[in-house]
PDB file of C-alpha atoms in Angstrom:
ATOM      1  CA  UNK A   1       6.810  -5.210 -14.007  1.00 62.00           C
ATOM      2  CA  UNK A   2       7.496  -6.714 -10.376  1.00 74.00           C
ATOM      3  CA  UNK A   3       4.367  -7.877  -8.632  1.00 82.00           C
ATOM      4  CA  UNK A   4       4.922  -4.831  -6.069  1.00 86.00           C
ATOM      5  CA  UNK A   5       4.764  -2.074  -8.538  1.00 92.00           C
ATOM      6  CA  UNK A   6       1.720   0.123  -9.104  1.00 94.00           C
ATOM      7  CA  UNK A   7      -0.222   1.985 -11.620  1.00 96.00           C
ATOM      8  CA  UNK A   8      -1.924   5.225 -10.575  1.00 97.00           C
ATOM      9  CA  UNK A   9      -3.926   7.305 -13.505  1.00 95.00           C
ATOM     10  CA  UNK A  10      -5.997  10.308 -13.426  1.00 95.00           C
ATOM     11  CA  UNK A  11      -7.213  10.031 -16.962  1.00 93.00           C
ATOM     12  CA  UNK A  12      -4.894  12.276 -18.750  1.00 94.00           C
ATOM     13  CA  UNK A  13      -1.350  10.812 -17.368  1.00 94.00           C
ATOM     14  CA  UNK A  14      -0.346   7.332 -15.640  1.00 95.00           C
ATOM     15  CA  UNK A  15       2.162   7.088 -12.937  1.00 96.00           C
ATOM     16  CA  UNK A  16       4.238   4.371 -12.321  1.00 95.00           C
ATOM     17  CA  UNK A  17       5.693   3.192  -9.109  1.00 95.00           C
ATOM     18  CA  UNK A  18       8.472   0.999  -8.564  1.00 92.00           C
ATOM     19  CA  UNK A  19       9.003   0.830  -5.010  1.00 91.00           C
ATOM     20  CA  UNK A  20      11.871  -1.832  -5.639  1.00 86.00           C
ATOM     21  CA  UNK A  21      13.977   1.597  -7.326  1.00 88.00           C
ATOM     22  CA  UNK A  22      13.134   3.939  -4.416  1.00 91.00           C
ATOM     23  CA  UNK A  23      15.501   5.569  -1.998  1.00 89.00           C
ATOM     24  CA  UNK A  24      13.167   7.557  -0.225  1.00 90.00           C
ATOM     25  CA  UNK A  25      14.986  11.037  -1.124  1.00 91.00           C
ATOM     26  CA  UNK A  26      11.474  12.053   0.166  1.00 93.00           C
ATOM     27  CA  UNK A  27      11.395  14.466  -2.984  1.00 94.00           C
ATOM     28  CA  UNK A  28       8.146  13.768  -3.982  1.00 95.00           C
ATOM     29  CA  UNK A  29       5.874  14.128  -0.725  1.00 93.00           C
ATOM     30  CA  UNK A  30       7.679  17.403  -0.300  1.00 96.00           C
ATOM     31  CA  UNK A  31       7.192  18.563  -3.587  1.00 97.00           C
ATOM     32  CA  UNK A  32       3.558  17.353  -3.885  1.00 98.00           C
ATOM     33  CA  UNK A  33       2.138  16.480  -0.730  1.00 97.00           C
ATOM     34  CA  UNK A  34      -1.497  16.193  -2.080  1.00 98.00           C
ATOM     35  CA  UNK A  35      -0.665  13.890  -4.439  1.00 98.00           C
ATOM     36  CA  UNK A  36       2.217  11.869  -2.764  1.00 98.00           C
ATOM     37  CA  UNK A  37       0.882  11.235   0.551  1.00 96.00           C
ATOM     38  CA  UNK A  38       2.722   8.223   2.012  1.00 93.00           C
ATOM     39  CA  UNK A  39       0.609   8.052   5.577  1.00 94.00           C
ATOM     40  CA  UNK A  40      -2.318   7.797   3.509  1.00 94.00           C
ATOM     41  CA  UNK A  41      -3.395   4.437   0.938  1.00 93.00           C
ATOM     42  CA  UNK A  42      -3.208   4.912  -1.920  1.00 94.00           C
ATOM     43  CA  UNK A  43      -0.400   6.989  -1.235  1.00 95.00           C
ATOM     44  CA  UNK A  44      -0.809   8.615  -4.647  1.00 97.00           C
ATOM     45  CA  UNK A  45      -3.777  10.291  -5.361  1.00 97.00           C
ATOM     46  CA  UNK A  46      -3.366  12.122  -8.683  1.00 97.00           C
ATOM     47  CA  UNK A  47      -6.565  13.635  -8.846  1.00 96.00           C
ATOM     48  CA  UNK A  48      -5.491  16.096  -6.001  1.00 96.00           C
ATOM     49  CA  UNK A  49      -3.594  18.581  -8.736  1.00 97.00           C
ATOM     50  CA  UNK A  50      -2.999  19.104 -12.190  1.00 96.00           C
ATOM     51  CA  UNK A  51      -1.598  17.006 -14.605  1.00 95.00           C
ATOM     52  CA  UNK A  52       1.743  19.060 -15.106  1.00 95.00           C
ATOM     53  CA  UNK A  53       1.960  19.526 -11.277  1.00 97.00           C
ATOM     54  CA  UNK A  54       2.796  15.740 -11.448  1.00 97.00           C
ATOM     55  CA  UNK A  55       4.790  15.487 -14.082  1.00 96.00           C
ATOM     56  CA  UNK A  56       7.337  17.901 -13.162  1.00 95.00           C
ATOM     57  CA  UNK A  57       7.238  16.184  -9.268  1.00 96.00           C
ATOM     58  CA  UNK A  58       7.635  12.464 -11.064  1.00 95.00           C
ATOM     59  CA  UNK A  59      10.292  14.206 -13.465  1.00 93.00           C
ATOM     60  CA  UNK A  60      12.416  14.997 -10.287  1.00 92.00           C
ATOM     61  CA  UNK A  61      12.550  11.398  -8.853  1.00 93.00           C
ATOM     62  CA  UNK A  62      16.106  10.900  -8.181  1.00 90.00           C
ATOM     63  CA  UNK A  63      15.998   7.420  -8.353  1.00 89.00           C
ATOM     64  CA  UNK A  64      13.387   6.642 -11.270  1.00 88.00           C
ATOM     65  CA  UNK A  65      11.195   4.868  -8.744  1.00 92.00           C
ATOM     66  CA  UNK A  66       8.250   7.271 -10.105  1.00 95.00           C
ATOM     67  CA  UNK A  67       7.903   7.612 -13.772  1.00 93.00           C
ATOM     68  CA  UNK A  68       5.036   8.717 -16.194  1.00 92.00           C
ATOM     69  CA  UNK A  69       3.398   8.298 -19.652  1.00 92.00           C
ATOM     70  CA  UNK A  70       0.917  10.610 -20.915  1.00 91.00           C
ATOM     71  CA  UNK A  71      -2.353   8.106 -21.750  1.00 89.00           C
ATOM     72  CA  UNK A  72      -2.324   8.764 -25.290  1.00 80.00           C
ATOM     73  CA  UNK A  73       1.425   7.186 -24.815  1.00 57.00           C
ATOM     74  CA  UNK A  74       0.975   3.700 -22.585  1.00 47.00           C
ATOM     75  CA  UNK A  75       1.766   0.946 -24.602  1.00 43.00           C
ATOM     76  CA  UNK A  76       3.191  -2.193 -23.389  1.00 39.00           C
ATOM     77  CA  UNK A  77       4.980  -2.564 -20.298  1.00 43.00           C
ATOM     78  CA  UNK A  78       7.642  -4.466 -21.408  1.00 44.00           C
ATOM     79  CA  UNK A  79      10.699  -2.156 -21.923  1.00 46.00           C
ATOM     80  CA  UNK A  80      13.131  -2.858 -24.740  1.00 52.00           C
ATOM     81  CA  UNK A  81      16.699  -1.683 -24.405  1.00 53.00           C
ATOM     82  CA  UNK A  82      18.136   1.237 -26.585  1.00 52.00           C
ATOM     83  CA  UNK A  83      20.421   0.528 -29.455  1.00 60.00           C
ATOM     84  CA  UNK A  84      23.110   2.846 -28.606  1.00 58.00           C
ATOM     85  CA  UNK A  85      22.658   3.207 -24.864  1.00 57.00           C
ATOM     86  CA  UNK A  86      24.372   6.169 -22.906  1.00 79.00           C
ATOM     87  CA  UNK A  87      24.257   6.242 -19.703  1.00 87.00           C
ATOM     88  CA  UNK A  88      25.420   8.976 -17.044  1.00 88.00           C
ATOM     89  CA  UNK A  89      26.994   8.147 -13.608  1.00 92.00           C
ATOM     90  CA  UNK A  90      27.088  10.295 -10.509  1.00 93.00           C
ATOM     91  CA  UNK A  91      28.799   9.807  -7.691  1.00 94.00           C
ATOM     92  CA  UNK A  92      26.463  11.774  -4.564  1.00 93.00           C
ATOM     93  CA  UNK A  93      27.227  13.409  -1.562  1.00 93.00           C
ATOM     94  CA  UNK A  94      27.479  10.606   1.235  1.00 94.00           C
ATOM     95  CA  UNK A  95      24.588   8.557  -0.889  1.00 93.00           C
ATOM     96  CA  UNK A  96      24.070   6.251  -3.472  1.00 95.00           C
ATOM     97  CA  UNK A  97      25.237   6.664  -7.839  1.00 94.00           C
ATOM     98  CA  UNK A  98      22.764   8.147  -9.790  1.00 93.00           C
ATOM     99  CA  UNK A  99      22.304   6.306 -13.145  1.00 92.00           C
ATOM    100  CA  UNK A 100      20.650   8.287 -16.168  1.00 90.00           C
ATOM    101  CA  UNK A 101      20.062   6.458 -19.121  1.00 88.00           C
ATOM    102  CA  UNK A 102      19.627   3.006 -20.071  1.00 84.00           C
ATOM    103  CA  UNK A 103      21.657   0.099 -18.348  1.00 85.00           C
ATOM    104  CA  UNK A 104      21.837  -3.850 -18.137  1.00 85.00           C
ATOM    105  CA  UNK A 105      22.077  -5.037 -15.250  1.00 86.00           C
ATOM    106  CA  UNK A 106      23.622  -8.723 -14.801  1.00 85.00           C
ATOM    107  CA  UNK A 107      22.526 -10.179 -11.825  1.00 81.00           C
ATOM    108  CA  UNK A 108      24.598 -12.389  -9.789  1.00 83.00           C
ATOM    109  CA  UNK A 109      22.662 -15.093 -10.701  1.00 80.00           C
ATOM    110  CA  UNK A 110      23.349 -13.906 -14.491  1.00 81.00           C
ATOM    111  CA  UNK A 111      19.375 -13.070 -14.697  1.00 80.00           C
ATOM    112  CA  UNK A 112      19.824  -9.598 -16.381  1.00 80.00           C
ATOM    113  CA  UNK A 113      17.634  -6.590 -15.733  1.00 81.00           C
ATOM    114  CA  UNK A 114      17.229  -3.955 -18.152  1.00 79.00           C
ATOM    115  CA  UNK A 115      16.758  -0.228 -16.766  1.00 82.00           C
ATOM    116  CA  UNK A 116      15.778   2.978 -18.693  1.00 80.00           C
ATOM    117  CA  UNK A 117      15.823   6.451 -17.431  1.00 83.00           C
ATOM    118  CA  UNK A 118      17.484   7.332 -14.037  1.00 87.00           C
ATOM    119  CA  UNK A 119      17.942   4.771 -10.662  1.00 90.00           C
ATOM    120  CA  UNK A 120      20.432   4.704  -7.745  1.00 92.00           C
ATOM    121  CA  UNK A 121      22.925   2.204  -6.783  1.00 94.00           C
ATOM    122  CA  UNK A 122      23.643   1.362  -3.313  1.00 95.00           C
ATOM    123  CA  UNK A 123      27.261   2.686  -2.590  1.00 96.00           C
ATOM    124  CA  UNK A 124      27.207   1.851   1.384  1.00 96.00           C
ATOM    125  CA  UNK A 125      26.434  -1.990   0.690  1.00 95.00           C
ATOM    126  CA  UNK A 126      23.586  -2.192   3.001  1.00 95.00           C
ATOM    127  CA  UNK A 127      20.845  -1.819   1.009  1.00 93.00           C
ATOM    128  CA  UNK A 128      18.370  -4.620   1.064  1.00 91.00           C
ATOM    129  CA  UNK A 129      17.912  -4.477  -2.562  1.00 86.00           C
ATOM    130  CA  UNK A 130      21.164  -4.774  -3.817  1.00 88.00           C
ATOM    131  CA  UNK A 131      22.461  -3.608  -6.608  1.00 90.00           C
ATOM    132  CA  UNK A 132      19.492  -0.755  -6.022  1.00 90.00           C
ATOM    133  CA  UNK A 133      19.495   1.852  -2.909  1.00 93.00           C
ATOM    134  CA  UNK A 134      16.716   1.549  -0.665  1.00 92.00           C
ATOM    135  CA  UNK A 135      17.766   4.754   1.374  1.00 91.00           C
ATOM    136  CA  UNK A 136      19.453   3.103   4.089  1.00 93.00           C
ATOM    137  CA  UNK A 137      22.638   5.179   3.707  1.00 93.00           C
ATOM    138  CA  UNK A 138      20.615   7.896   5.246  1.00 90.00           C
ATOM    139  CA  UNK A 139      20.132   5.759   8.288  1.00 92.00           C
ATOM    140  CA  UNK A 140      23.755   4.480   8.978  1.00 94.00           C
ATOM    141  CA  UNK A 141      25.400   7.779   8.347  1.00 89.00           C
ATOM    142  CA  UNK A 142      27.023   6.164   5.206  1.00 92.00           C
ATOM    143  CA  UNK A 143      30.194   8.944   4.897  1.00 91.00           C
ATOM    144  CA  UNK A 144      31.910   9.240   0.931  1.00 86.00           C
TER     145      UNK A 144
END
């Protein structure tokens, strides 16, 4: 867990946010604006609906940025890789690959990151958070 992410629980469920992952498809506030309020702080306030509201809002993340656990479920954050991962790739309008499944990711450096359930990769190489999309192919008009 990066020192930016956050933890937001409402007793029954946590939410998880990795703001590192997000491209700001904006699916959330428009799903859920109670709950995902981003003019407001804490931008997520899960006790403003129910508890499967939020789920099926986090379940839509595009990018994985959001993710849940039902409290009954939280264990440890650290996230151990699958044994037989499959992962799905797809290739989006004018935007960034969609990853489902569970992924190393070698850095550059040859630091590895492992990732489980969906993210986006930057296609238009200017995201500032390479390999990861930040959004910014909605901002330069990116065109695939």
């Amino acid at each position: 867990m990066s020192k930016f992410d956050k933890t937001y629980t409402n007793g029954e469920v946590t939410v998880f946010w990795k703001p590192e992952m997000c491209m700001h498809s904006t699916k959330c506030f428009h799903s859920l604006p109670e709950v995902f309020n981003p003019t407001i702080r804490p931008w997520v306030q899960l006790d403003k609906s129910t508890t499967d509201k939020i789920v099926e809002t986090v379940k839509n993340c595009p990018s994985g940025a959001l993710s849940y656990k039902y409290n009954d479920e939280v264990k440890s954050e650290k996230v151990q890789p699958m044994e037989n991962p499959s992962v799905r790739i797809e290739v989006t309008n004018n935007g960034p690959l969609m990853v489902t499944g569970s992924a190393v990711i070698i850095n550059k450096d040859g630091t590895e990151t492992i990732k489980e359930g969906k993210f986006a990769l930057c296609r238009c190489g200017q995201s500032s958070r390479k390999p990861f999309c930040d959004g910014t192919h909605k901002t330069i008009t990116f065109d695939s």
